[in-house]
Coordinates of C-alpha atoms in Angstrom, one line a residue:
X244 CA -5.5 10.9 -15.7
X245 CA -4.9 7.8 -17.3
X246 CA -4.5 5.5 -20.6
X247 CA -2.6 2.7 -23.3
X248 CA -2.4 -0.6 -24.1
X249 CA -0.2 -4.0 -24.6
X250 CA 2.5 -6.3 -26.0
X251 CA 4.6 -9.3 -26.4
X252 CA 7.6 -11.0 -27.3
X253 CA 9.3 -13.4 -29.6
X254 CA 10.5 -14.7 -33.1
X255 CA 14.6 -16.1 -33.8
X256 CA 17.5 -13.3 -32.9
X257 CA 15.3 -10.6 -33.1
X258 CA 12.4 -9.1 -31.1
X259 CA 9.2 -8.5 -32.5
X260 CA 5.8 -6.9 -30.2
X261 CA 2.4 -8.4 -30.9
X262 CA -0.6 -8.3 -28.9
X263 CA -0.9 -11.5 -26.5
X264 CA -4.6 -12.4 -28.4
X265 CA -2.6 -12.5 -31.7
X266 CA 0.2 -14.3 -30.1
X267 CA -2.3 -17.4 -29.1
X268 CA -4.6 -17.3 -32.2
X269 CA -1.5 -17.8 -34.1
X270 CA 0.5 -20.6 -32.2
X271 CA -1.8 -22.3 -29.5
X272 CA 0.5 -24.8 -28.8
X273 CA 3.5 -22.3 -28.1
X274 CA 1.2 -19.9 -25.9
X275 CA -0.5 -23.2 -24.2
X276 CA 2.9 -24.0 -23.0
X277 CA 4.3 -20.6 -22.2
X278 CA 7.5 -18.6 -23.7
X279 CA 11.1 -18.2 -21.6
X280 CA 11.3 -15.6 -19.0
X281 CA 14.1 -13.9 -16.9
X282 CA 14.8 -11.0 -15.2
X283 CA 16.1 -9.3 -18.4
X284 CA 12.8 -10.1 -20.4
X285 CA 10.8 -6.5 -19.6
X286 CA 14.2 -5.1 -20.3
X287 CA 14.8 -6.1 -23.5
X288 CA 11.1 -5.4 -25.0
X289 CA 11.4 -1.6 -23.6
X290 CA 14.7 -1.6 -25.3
X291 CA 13.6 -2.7 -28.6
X292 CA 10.7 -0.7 -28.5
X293 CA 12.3 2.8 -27.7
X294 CA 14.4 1.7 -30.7
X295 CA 10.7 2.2 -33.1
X296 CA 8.5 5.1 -33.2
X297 CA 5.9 5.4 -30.8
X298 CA 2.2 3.8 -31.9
X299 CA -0.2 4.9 -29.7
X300 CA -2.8 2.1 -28.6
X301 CA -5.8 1.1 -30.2
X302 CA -8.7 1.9 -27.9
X303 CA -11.6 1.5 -29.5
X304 CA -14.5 -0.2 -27.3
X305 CA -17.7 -1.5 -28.1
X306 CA -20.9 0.1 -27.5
X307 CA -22.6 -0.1 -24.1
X308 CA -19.1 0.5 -22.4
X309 CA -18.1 4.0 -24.0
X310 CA -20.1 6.5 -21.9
X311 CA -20.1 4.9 -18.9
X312 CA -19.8 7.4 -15.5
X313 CA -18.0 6.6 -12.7
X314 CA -20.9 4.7 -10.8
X315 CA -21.7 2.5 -14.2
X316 CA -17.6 1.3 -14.7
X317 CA -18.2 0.1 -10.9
X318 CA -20.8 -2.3 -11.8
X319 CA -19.1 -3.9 -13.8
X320 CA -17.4 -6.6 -11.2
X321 CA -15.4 -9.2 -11.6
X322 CA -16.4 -12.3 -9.9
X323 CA -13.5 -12.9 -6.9
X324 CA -14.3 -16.7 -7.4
X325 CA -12.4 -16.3 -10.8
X326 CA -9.4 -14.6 -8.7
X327 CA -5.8 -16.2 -10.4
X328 CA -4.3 -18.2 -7.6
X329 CA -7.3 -18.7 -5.3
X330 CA -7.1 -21.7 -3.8
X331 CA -3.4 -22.6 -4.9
X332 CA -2.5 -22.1 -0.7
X333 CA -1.1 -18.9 -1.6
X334 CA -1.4 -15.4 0.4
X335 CA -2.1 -13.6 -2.6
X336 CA -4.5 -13.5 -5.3
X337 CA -5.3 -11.3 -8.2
X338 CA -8.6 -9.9 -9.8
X339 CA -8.8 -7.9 -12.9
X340 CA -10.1 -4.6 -14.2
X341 CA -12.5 -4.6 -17.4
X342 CA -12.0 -2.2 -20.1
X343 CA -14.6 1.1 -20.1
X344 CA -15.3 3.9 -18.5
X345 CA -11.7 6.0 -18.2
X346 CA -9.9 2.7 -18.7
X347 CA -10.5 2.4 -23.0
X348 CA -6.8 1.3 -23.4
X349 CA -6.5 -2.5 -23.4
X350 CA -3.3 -3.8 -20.9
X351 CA -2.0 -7.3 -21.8
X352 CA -1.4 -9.8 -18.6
X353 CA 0.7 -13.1 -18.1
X354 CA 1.0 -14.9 -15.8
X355 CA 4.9 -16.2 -15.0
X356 CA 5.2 -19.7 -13.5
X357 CA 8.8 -21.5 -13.2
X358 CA 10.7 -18.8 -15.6
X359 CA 7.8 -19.6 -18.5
X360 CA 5.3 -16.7 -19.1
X361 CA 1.8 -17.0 -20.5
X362 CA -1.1 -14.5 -21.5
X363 CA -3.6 -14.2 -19.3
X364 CA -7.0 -14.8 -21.4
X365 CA -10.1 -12.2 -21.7
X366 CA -13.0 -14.2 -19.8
X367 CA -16.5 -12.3 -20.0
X368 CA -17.6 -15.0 -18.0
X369 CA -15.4 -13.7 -15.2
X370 CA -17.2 -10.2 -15.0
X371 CA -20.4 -9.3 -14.4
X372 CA -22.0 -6.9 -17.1
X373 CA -25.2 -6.8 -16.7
X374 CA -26.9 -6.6 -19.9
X375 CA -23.9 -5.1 -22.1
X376 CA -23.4 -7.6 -25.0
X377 CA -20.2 -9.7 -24.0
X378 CA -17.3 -8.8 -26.0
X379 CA -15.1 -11.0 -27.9
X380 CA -11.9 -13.5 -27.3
X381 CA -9.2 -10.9 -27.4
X382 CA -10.7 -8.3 -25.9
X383 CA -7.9 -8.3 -23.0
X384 CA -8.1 -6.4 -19.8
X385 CA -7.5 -2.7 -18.0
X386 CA -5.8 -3.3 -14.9
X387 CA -5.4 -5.7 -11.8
X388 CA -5.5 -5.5 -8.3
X389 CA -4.1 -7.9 -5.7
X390 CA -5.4 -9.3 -2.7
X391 CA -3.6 -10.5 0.8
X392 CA -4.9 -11.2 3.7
X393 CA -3.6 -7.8 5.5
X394 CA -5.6 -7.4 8.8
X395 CA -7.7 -10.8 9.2
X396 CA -6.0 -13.8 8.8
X397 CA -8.1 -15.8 6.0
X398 CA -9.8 -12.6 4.8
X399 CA -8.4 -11.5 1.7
X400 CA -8.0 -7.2 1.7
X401 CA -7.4 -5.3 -1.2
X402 CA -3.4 -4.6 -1.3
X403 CA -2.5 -3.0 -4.1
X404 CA -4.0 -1.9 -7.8
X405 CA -2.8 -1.1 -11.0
X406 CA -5.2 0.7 -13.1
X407 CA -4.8 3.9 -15.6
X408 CA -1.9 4.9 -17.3
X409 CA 1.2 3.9 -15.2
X410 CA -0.8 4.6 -11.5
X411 CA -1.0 2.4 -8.9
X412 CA -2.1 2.8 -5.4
X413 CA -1.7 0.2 -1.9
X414 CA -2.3 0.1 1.0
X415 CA -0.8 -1.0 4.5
X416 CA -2.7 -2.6 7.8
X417 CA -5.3 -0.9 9.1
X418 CA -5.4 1.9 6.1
X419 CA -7.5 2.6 2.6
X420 CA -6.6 3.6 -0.6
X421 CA -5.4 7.6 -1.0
X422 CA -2.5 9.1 -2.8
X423 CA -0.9 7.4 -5.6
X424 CA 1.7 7.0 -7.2
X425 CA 3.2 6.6 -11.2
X426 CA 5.9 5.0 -12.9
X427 CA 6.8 7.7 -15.0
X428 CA 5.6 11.5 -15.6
X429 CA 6.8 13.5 -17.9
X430 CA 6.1 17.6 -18.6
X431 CA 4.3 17.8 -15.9
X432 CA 2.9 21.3 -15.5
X433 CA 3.9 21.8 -19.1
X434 CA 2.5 24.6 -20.2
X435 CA 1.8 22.5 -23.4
X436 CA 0.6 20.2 -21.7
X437 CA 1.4 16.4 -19.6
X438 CA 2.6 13.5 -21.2
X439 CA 1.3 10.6 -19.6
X440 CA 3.4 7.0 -20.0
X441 CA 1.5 4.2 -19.6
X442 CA 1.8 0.7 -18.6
X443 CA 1.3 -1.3 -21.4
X444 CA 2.0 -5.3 -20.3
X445 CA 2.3 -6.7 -16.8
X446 CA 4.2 -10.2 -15.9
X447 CA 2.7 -11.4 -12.8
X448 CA 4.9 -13.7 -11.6
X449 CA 2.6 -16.7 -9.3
X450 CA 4.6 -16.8 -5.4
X451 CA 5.1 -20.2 -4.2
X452 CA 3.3 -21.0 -1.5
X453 CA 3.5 -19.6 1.8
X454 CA 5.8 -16.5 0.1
X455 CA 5.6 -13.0 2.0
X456 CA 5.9 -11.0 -1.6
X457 CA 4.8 -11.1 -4.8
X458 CA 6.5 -9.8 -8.3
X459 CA 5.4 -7.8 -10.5
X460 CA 6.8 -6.9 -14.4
X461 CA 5.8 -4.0 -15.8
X462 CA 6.5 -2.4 -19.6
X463 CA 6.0 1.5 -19.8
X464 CA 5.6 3.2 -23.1
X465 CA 4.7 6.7 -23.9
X466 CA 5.8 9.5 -26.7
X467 CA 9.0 10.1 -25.5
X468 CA 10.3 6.8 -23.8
X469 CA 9.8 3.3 -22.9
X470 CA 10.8 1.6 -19.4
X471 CA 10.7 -1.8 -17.6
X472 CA 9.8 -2.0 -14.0
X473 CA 10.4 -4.6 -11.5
X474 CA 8.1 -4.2 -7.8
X475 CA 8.5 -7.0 -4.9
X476 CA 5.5 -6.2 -3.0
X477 CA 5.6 -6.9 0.5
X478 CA 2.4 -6.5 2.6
X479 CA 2.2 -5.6 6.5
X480 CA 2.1 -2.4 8.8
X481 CA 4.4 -1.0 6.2
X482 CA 3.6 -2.0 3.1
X483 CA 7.2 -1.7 0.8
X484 CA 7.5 -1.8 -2.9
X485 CA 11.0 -2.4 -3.7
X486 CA 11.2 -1.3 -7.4
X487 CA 13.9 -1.4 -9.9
X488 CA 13.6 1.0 -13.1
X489 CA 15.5 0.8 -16.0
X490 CA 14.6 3.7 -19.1
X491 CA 15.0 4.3 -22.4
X492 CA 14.1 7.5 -23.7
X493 CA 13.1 7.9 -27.3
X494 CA 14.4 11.6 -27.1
X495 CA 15.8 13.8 -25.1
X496 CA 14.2 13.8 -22.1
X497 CA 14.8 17.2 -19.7
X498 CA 11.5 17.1 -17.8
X499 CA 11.1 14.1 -16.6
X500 CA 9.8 13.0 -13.1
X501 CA 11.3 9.8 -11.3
X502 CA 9.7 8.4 -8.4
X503 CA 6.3 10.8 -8.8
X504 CA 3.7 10.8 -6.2
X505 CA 0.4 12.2 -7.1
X506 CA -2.2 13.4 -4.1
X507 CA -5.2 15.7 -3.3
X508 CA -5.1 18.3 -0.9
X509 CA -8.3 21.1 -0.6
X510 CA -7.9 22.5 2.7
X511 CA -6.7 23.0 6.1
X512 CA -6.0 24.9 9.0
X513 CA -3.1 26.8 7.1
X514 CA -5.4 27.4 4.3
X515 CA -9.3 28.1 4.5
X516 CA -10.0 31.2 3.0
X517 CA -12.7 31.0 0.6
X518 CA -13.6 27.6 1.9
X519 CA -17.5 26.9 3.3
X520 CA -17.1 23.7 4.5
X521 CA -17.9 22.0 7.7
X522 CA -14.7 19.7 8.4
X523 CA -11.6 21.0 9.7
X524 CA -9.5 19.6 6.6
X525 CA -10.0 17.6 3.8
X526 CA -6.7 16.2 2.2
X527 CA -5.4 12.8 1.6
X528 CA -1.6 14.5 2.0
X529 CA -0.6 17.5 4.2
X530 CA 2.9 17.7 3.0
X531 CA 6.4 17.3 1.7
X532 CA 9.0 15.6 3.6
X533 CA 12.1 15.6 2.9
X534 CA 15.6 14.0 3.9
X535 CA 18.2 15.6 2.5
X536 CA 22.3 14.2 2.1
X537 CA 23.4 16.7 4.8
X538 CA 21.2 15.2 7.6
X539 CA 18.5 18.0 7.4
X540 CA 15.1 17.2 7.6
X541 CA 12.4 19.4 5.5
X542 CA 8.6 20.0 6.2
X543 CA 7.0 21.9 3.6
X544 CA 3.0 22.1 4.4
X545 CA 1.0 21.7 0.7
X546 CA -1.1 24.4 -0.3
X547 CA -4.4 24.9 -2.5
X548 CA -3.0 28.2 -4.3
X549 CA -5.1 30.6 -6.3
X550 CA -2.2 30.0 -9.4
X551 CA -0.3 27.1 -10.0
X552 CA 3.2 26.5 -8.2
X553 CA 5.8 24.9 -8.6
X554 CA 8.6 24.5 -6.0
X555 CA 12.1 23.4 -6.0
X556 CA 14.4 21.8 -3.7
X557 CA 18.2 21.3 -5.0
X558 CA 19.9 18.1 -3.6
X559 CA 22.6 15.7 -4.3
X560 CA 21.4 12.6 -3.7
X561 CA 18.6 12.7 -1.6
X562 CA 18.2 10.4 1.4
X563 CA 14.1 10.4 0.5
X564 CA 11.0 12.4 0.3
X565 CA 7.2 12.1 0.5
X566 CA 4.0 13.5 0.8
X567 CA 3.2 12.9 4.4
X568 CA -0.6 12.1 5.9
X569 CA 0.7 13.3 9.5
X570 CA -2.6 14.0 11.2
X571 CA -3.8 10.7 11.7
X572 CA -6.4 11.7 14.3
X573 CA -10.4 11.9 13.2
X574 CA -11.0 14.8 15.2
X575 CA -8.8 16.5 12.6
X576 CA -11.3 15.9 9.5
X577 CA -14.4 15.5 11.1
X578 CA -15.3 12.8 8.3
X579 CA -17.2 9.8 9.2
X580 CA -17.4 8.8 5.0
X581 CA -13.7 9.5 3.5
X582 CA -12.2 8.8 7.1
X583 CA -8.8 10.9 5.8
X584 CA -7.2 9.9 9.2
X585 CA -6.6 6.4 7.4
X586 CA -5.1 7.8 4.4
X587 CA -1.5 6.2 4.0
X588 CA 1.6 8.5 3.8
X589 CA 4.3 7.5 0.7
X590 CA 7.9 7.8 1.0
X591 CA 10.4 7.2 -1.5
X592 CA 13.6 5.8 -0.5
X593 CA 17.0 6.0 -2.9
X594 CA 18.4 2.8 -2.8
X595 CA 21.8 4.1 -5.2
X596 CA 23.0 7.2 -5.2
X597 CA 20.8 9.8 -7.7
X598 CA 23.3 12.2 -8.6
X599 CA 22.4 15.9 -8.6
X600 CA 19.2 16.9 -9.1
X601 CA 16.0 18.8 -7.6
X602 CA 13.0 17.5 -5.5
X603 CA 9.7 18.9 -7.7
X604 CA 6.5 19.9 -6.1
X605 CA 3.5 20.9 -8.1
X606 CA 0.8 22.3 -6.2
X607 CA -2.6 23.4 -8.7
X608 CA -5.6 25.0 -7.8
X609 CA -8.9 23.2 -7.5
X610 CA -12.2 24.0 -5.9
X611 CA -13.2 20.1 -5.0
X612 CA -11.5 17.4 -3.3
X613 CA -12.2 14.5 -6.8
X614 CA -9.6 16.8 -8.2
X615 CA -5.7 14.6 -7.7
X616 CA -3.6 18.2 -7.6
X617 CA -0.8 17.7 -5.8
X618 CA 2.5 16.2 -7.7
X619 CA 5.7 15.5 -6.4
X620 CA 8.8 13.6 -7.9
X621 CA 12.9 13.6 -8.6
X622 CA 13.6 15.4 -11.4
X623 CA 17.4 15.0 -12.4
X624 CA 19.9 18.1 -13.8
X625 CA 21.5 16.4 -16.6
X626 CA 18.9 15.1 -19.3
X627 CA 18.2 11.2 -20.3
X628 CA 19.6 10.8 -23.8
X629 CA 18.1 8.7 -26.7
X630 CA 20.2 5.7 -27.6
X631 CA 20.8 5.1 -23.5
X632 CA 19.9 3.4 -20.8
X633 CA 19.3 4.5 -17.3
X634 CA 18.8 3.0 -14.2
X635 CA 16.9 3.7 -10.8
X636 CA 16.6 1.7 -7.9
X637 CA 14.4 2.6 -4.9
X638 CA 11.5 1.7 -2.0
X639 CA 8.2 2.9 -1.7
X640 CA 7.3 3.0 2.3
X641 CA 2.9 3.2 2.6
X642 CA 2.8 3.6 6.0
X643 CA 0.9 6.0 8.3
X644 CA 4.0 8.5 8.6
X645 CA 7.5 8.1 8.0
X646 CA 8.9 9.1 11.5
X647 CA 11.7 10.5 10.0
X648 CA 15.3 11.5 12.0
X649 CA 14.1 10.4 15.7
X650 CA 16.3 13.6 17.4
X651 CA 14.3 16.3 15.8
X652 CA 11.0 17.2 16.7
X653 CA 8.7 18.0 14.0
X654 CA 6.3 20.6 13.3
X655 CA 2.8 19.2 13.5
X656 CA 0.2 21.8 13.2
X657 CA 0.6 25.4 10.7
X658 CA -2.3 27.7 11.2
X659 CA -2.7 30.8 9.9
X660 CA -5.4 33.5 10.4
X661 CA -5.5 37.1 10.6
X662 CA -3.5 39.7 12.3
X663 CA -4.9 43.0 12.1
X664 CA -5.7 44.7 8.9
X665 CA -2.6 43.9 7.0
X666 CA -0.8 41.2 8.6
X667 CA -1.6 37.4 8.8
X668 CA -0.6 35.0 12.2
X669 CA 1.3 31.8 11.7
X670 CA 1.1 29.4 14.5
X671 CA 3.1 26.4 14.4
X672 CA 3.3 23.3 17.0
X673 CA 6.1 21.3 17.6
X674 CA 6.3 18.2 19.3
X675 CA 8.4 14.9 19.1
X676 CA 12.4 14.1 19.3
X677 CA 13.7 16.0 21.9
X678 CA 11.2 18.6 22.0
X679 CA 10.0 17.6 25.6
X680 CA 13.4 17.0 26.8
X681 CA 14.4 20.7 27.1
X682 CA 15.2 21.5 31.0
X683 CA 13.2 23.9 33.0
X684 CA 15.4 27.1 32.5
X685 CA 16.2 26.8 29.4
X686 CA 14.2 28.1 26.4
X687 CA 14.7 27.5 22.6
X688 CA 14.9 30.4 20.0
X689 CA 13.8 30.8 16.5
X690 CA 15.7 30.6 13.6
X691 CA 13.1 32.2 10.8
X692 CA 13.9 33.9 7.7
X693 CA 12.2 35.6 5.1
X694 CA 12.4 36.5 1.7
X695 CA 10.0 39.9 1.6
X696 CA 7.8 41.9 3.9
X697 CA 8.0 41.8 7.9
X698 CA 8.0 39.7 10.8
X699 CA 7.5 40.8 14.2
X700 CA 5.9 39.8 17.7
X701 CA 7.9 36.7 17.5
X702 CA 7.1 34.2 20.5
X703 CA 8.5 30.6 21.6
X704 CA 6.1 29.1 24.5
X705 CA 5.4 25.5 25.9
X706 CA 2.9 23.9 25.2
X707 CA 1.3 21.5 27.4
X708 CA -1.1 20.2 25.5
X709 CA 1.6 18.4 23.6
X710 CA 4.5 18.2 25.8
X711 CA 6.5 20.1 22.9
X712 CA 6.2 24.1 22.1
X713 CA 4.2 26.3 20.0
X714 CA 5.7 29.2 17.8
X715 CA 3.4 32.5 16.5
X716 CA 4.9 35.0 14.3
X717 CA 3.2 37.9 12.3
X718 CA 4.0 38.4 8.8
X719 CA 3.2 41.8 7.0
X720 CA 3.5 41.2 3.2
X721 CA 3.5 45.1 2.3
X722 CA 3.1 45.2 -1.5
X723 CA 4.7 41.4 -1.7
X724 CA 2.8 39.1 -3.5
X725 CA 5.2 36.1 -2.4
X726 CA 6.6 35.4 0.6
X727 CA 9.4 32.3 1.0
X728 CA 9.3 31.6 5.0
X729 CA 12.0 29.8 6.7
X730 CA 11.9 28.0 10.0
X731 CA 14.3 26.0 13.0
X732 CA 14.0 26.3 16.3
X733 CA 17.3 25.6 18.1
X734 CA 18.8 25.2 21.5
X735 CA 21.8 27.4 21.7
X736 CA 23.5 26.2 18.4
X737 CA 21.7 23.0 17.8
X738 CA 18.8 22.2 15.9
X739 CA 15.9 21.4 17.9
X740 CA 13.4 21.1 15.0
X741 CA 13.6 19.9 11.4
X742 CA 13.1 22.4 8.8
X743 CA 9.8 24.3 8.1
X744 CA 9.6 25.7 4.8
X745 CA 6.5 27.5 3.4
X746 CA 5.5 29.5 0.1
X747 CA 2.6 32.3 1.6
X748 CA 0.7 33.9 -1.8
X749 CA -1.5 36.7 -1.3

């Protein structure tokens, strides 16, 4: 899932890359007192490099941290009395991620204090590694993660991490790490395969004290393109990303993903056949939200398929989308270890307009729940061209649910189980927005369509378990293999409900 490595500026007029360990063995003095840095820094390195052909990152490690598992990379800690800022009065402070395991690729790090940036220095000291042989000065790092105190005041939480490729995860109050999401894909479900960008060199820029966000630079570099990243991090109930995107692509680029998410989703109610498990669901996302330019609201519940899928929704500048974590109860997992019910939801928010383009989801098979095979992202019609520049601007929301247009109820349980010897029962419930606001005599209808087979025994019923309503339908596939389902449920002309989308596969 992950990878790459680092870089760093300077010399006259032009702009030449070296690693940030070169850059202080070969003028202490300069690095000791920090190079100039503005907004347009990230930008121009990203620039120049697209310019150059792409040299893929040296990640060669020393032995003892090559063929390390999962459980070995976690031992080695870094000490949180090392942490960058600790102690400066600030509400944030940063701790770093050693190189091993997954993470081979080395990631250079500065720190940025009043517009003058400096590398941030390899310390073995600062980890603990057991009795692996410390490695050398130069060695550099793969990853950070930053810390704030989120739900106790004085107690520092994790907030957010950047580790692997060009992922990075947060959090908001009261919730633990789940989906993720990227800077960049690119051919995802390729059939020759993902290109994964990667984050080569971070700018952490040090808040003043008593700030409510901290800044963070980021330089992207893959194959096909290079980018710089801006995120203002702001922690709370919400926590926001505001991020600024600028890319360069190296060629033409006609598959790329802007904005992806990346999630896990195994099973649920709508989908347990095959499954011998004891938990009602297991799924760090339940589905695809999105709000589209015409004021309609889409729910499209994910899927485990038995083939991959990928689904496409056309838009013209999309008010947002996200995959959603809407079950937020326990009694919905069952799951006293992964506690899925604190999972965070992630919405992308357009902060310019994005043109015409499509909404992606990816949906692959996988038999466990360690498996990330969910992807969703904006993939734009026209192609990026070599030579240009292009610029996105946009908010990620981690929250527990993005509530979304507050007059229409959503849909907030699909089942499906067996109806006779052919047919299979959909039962949705509905509940929110004006959903319990429908008088006494009056009853809403459904608005469902259907690309292949049959529906029938169609009903619409309160239900006061929720205050809202519950719909079943029967759908007979026949000989269809593929079944696009289509759902509103209206009073008189107006829509009562957002949109409920779903792809049934036999």
């Amino acid at each position: 899932m992950h990878r790459r490595t680092a870089l760093t500026l300077i010399a006259s007029s032009a702009l030449f890359l070296r690693s940030a360990a070169e850059e202080v063995e070969a003028q202490p003095a300069a690095a000791s007192a920090g190079t100039p840095f503005s907004d347009s820094t990230v930008r121009d390195l990203a620039r120049e490099l697209a310019r150059q052909d792409y040299k893929a990152p040296d990640s060669t490690l020393p032995r003892g941290l090559t063929d390390l598992s999962y459980d070995d990379y976690r031992t080695l800690r870094f000490n949180p009395q090392a942490a960058m800022w600790r102690g400066d009065n600030s509400d944030f402070n940063v701790q770093l991620f050693h190189r091993g395991f997954l993470y081979a690729q080395k990631v250079d790090l500065h720190e940025v204090v009043d517009r003058r940036s400096r590398p941030i220095p390899y310390d073995p000291a600062a980890f603990t590694l057991g009795d692996r042989p410390a490695p050398g000065a130069g060695f550099g790092h793969a990853g950070f993660r930053i810390h704030h105190p989120l739900n106790t005041q004085g107690v520092f939480d994790e907030l957010a991490v950047f580790l692997g490729a060009s992922y990075f995860r947060a959090v908001g109050r009261g919730q633990i790490y789940g989906l993720s999401a990227r800077g960049l894909a690119i051919k995802t479900a390729d059939a020759a395969g993902e290109e994964f960008p990667l984050f080569r060199a971070f700018w952490l820029e040090r808040p003043h004290a008593g700030a409510n966000s901290v800044v963070v630079h980021a330089l992207l570099d893959s194959p096909s393109a290079s980018a710089a990243f801006r995120f203002t991090i702001r922690p709370g109930d919400n926590t926001v990303f505001d991020v600024q995107a600028v890319i360069y692509p190296r060629v033409a680029l006609v598959a790329a993903g802007i904005a992806p998410l990346t999630s896990m989703y195994f099973f649920a109610p709508n989908d347990r056949i095959g499954t011998d498990d004891y938990r009602n669901a297991v799924h760090d996302s339940d589905g695809l939200m999105i709000a589209t330019s015409r004021g309609e609201q889409i729910w499209r519940p994910l899927h485990n398929p038995r083939d991959l899928q990928i689904s496409q929704f056309r838009e013209v500048n999309p008010r947002g989308f996200g995959l959603m974590q809407r079950k937020r109860d326990y009694a919905s997992y069952n799951d006293l270890e992964a506690v899925y019910e604190r999972r965070p939801s992630l919405w992308v928010e357009p902060i310019a307009d994005w043109g015409a383009g499509q909404v992606q989801l990816v949906e692959i098979p996988t038999d466990s729940e360690v498996h990330d095979n969910i992807v969703a992202f904006w993939r734009p019609d026209q192609p990026m061209r070599p030579g240009e520049e292009y610029n996105f601007v946009y908010r990620l929301h981690w929250m527990p649910v993005f509530p979304g247009n507050p007059a229409l109820a959503q849909f907030t349980e699909t089942r499906i189980g067996g109806a006779g010897r052919t047919g299979r029962l959909f039962v949705l419930d509905v509940a929110g927005g004006r959903a319990g606001e429908v008088p006494p005599d009056a009853s809403p209808t459904l608005d469902l369509t259907h690309s292949a087979g049959t529906i029938r025994n169609t009903v619409v019923q309160r239900n006061s378990q929720n205050g809202g309503w519950r719909v079943h339908f029967e759908l007979v596939p026949g000989a269809a293999r593929l079944v696009e389902l289509r759902a509103v449920l209206k009073l008189g002309e107006q829509p009562l409900t957002e949109t409920w989308l779903y792809r049934w596969t036999a």
